[in-house]
Coordinates of C-alpha atoms in Angstrom, one line a residue:
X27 CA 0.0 0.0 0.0
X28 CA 2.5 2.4 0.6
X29 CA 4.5 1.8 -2.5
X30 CA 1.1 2.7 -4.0
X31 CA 0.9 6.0 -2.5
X32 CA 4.3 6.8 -3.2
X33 CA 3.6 6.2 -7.1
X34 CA 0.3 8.2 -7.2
X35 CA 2.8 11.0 -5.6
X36 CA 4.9 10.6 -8.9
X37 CA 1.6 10.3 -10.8
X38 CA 0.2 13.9 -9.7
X39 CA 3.8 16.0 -9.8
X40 CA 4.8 14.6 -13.3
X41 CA 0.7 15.8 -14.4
X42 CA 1.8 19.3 -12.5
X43 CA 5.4 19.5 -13.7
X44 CA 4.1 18.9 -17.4
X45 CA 3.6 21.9 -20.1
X46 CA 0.4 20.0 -21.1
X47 CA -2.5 19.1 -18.6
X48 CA -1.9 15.2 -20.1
X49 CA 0.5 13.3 -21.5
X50 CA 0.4 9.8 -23.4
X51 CA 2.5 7.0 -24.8
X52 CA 2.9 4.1 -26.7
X53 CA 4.2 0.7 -24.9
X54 CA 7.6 -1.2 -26.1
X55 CA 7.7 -4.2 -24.9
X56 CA 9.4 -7.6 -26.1
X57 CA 9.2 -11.0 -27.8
X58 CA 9.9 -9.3 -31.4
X59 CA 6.3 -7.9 -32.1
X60 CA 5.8 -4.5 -33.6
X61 CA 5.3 -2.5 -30.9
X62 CA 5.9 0.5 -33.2
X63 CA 2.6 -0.3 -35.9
X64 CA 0.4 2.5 -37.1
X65 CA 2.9 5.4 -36.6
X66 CA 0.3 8.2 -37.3
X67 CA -2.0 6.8 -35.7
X68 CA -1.8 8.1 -31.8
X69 CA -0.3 11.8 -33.0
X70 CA -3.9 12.2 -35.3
X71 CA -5.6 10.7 -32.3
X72 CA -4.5 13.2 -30.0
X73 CA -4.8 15.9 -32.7
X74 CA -8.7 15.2 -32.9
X75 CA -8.9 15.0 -28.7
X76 CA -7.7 18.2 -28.4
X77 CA -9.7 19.9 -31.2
X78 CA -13.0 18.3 -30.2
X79 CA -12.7 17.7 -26.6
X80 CA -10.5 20.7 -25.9
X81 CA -7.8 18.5 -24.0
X82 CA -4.5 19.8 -24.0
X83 CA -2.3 16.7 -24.4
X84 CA 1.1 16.6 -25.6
X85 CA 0.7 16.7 -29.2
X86 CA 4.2 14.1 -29.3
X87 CA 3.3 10.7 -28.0
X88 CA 6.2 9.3 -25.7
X89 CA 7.2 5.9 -25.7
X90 CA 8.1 3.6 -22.7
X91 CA 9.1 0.4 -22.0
X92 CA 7.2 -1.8 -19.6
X93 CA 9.7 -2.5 -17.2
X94 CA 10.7 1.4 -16.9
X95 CA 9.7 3.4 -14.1
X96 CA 9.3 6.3 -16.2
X97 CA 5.8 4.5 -16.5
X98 CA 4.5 6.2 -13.9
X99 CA 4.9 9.5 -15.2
X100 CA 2.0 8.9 -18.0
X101 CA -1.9 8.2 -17.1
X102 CA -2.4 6.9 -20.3
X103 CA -0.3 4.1 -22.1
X104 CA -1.5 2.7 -25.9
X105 CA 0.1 -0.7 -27.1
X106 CA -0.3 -2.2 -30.3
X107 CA 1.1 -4.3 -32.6
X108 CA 0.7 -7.9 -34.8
X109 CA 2.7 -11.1 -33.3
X110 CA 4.2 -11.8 -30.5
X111 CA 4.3 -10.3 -26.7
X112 CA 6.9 -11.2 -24.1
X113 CA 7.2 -9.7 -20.1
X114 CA 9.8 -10.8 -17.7
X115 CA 8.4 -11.5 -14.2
X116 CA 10.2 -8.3 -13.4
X117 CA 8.3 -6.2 -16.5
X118 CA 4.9 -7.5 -15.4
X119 CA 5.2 -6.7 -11.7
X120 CA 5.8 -3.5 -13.0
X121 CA 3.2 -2.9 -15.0
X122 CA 0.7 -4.5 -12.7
X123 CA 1.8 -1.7 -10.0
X124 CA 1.6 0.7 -12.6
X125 CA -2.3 0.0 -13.2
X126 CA -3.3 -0.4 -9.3
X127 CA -1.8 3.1 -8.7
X128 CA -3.8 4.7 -11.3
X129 CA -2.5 4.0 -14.6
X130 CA -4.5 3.0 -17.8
X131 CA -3.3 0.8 -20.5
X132 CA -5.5 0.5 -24.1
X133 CA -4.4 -2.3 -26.5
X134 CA -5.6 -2.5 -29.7
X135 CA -5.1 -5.4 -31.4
X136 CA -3.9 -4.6 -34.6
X137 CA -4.3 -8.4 -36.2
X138 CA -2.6 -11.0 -34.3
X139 CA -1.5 -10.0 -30.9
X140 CA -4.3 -11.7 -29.4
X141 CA -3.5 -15.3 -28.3
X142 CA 0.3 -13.7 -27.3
X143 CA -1.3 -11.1 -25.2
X144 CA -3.4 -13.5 -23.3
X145 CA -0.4 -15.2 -22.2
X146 CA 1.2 -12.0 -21.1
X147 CA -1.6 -10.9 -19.2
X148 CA -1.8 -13.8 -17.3
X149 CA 1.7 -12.8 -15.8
X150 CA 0.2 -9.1 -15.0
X151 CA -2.9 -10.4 -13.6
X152 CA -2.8 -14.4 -12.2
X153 CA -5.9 -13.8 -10.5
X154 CA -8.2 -12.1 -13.1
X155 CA -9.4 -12.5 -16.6
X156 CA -10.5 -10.4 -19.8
X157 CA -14.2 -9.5 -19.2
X158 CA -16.6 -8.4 -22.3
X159 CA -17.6 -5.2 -22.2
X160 CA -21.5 -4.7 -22.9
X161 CA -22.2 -1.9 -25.2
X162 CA -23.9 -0.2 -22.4
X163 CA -20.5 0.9 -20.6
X164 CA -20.1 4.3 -20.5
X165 CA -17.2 4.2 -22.7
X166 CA -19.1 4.6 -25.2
X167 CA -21.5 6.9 -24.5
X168 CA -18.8 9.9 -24.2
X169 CA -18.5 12.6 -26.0
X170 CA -19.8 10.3 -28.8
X171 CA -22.2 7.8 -29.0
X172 CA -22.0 4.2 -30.1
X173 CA -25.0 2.4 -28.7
X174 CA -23.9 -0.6 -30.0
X175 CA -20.5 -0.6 -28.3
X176 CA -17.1 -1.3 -30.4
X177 CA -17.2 -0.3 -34.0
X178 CA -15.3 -2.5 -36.8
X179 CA -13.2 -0.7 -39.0
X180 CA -10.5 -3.2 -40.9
X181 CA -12.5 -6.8 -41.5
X182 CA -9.7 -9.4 -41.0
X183 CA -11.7 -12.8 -41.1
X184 CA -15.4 -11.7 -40.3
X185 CA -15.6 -11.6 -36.4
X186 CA -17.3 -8.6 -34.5
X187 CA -15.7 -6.2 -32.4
X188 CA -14.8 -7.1 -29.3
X189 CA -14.0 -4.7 -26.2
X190 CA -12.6 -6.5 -22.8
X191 CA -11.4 -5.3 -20.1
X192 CA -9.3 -5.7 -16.4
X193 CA -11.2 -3.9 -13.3
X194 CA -10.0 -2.9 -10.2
X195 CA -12.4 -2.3 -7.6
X196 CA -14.6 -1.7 -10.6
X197 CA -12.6 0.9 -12.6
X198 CA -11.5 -0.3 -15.5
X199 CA -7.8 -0.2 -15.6
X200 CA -7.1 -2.1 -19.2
X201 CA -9.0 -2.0 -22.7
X202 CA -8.4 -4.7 -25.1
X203 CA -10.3 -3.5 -28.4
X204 CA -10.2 -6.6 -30.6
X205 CA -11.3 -7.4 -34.4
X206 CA -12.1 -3.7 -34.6
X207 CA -8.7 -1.9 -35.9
X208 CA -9.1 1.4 -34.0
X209 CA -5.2 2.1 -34.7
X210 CA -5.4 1.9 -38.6
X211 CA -8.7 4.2 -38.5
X212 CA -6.2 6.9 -37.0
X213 CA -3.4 6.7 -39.0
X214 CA -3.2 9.3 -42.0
X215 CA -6.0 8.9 -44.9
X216 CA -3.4 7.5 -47.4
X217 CA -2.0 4.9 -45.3
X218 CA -5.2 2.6 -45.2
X219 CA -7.7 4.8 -47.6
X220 CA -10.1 4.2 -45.5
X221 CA -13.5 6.3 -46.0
X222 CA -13.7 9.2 -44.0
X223 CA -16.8 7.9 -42.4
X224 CA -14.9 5.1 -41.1
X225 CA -11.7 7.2 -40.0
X226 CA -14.0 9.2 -37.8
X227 CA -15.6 6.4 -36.2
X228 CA -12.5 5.2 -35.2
X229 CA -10.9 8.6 -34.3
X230 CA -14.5 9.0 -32.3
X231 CA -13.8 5.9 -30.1
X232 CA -10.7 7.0 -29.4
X233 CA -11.5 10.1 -28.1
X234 CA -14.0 7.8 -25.9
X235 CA -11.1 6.0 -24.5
X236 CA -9.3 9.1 -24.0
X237 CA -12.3 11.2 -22.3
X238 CA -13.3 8.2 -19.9
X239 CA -10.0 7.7 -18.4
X240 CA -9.2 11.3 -17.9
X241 CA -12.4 12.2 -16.6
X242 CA -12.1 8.4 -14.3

């Protein structure tokens, strides 16, 4: 418990030191998967947050390894990527602490990453398991509304959209968004050409993620 306290100290003076109210970053971890996929994706992301929900996040996503206690200095941590996930005891101890003090962690699957991540988590979080969001959790009722929760925006071999999470104490510490895509939806027009119907869905959801963890 006090180790707890201590980090939530760290939490609030790196949120007070900061130029921006928030800041954000993307996850490298190990085991040879592309932790580095959809490149645009979280700078446009944060772009859109800050024009339409008047946030003030560092426009410059971070990145930050998982066994790095420079963790604790965002609120917010994205991971992506295709194949395959490794964390040393050591790495998932630390990003277990990091999530019980306060911390939020959205993955996207971004084709792939699934059965791998499973395994991962189960280092994190012996004692709990991915739960399916119902599309009436306020994550998506936001700033924008998607009544029928997780929208699908790349088709990879005809599932639906899945959204699970990790709660403690029943705030949700960890999305997993799954057969939806959200990260190629953010990523500059020309990368995927997706219609700009579909972009905006997934830049939408985003900025659901984003508003219900800083407003948590």
């Amino acid at each position: 418990m006090k180790q707890l306290v201590i980090i939530l100290l760290i939490f609030n003076f790196y949120l007070a030191e900061s130029s921006y109210a928030q800041e954000i970053a993307t996850l490298k971890y190990g085991g040879g998967g592309d932790w580095y996929a959809n490149p645009t994706g979280l700078p446009n992301l944060i772009k859109f947050c800050n024009q339409q929900l008047r946030t003030t996040i560092d426009p410059k996503p971070q990145t930050v390894e998982v066994g790095s206690s420079n963790i604790f200095q965002y609120p917010f941590i994205h991971m992506t990527g295709h194949g395959n996930i490794f964390f040393s005891e050591e790495e998932a101890e630390n990003l277990r602490t990091y999530l019980l003090a306060g911390g939020f962690l959205h993955i996207d699957d971004n084709y792939g990453m699934e059965p791998y991540l499973r395994k991962e988590l189960a280092k994190v979080f012996p004692d709990r398991e991915l739960t399916e969001l119902g599309a009436d959790h306020p994550i998506f009722s936001q700033q924008f509304q998607f009544p029928k929760g997780l929208p699908k925006i790349h088709e990879h071999d005809g599932k639906r959209p899945q959204a699970f999470g990790i709660f403690e104490q029943n705030r949700l510490i960890l999305l997993f968004t799954f057969e939806s895509d959200l990260g190629d939806g953010w990523e500059d027009p020309e990368v995927h050409n997706d219609p700009q119907d579909v972009r905006l869905k997934a830049l939408q959801m985003g900025a659901n993620i984003i508003s219900y963890v800083f407003k948590s």
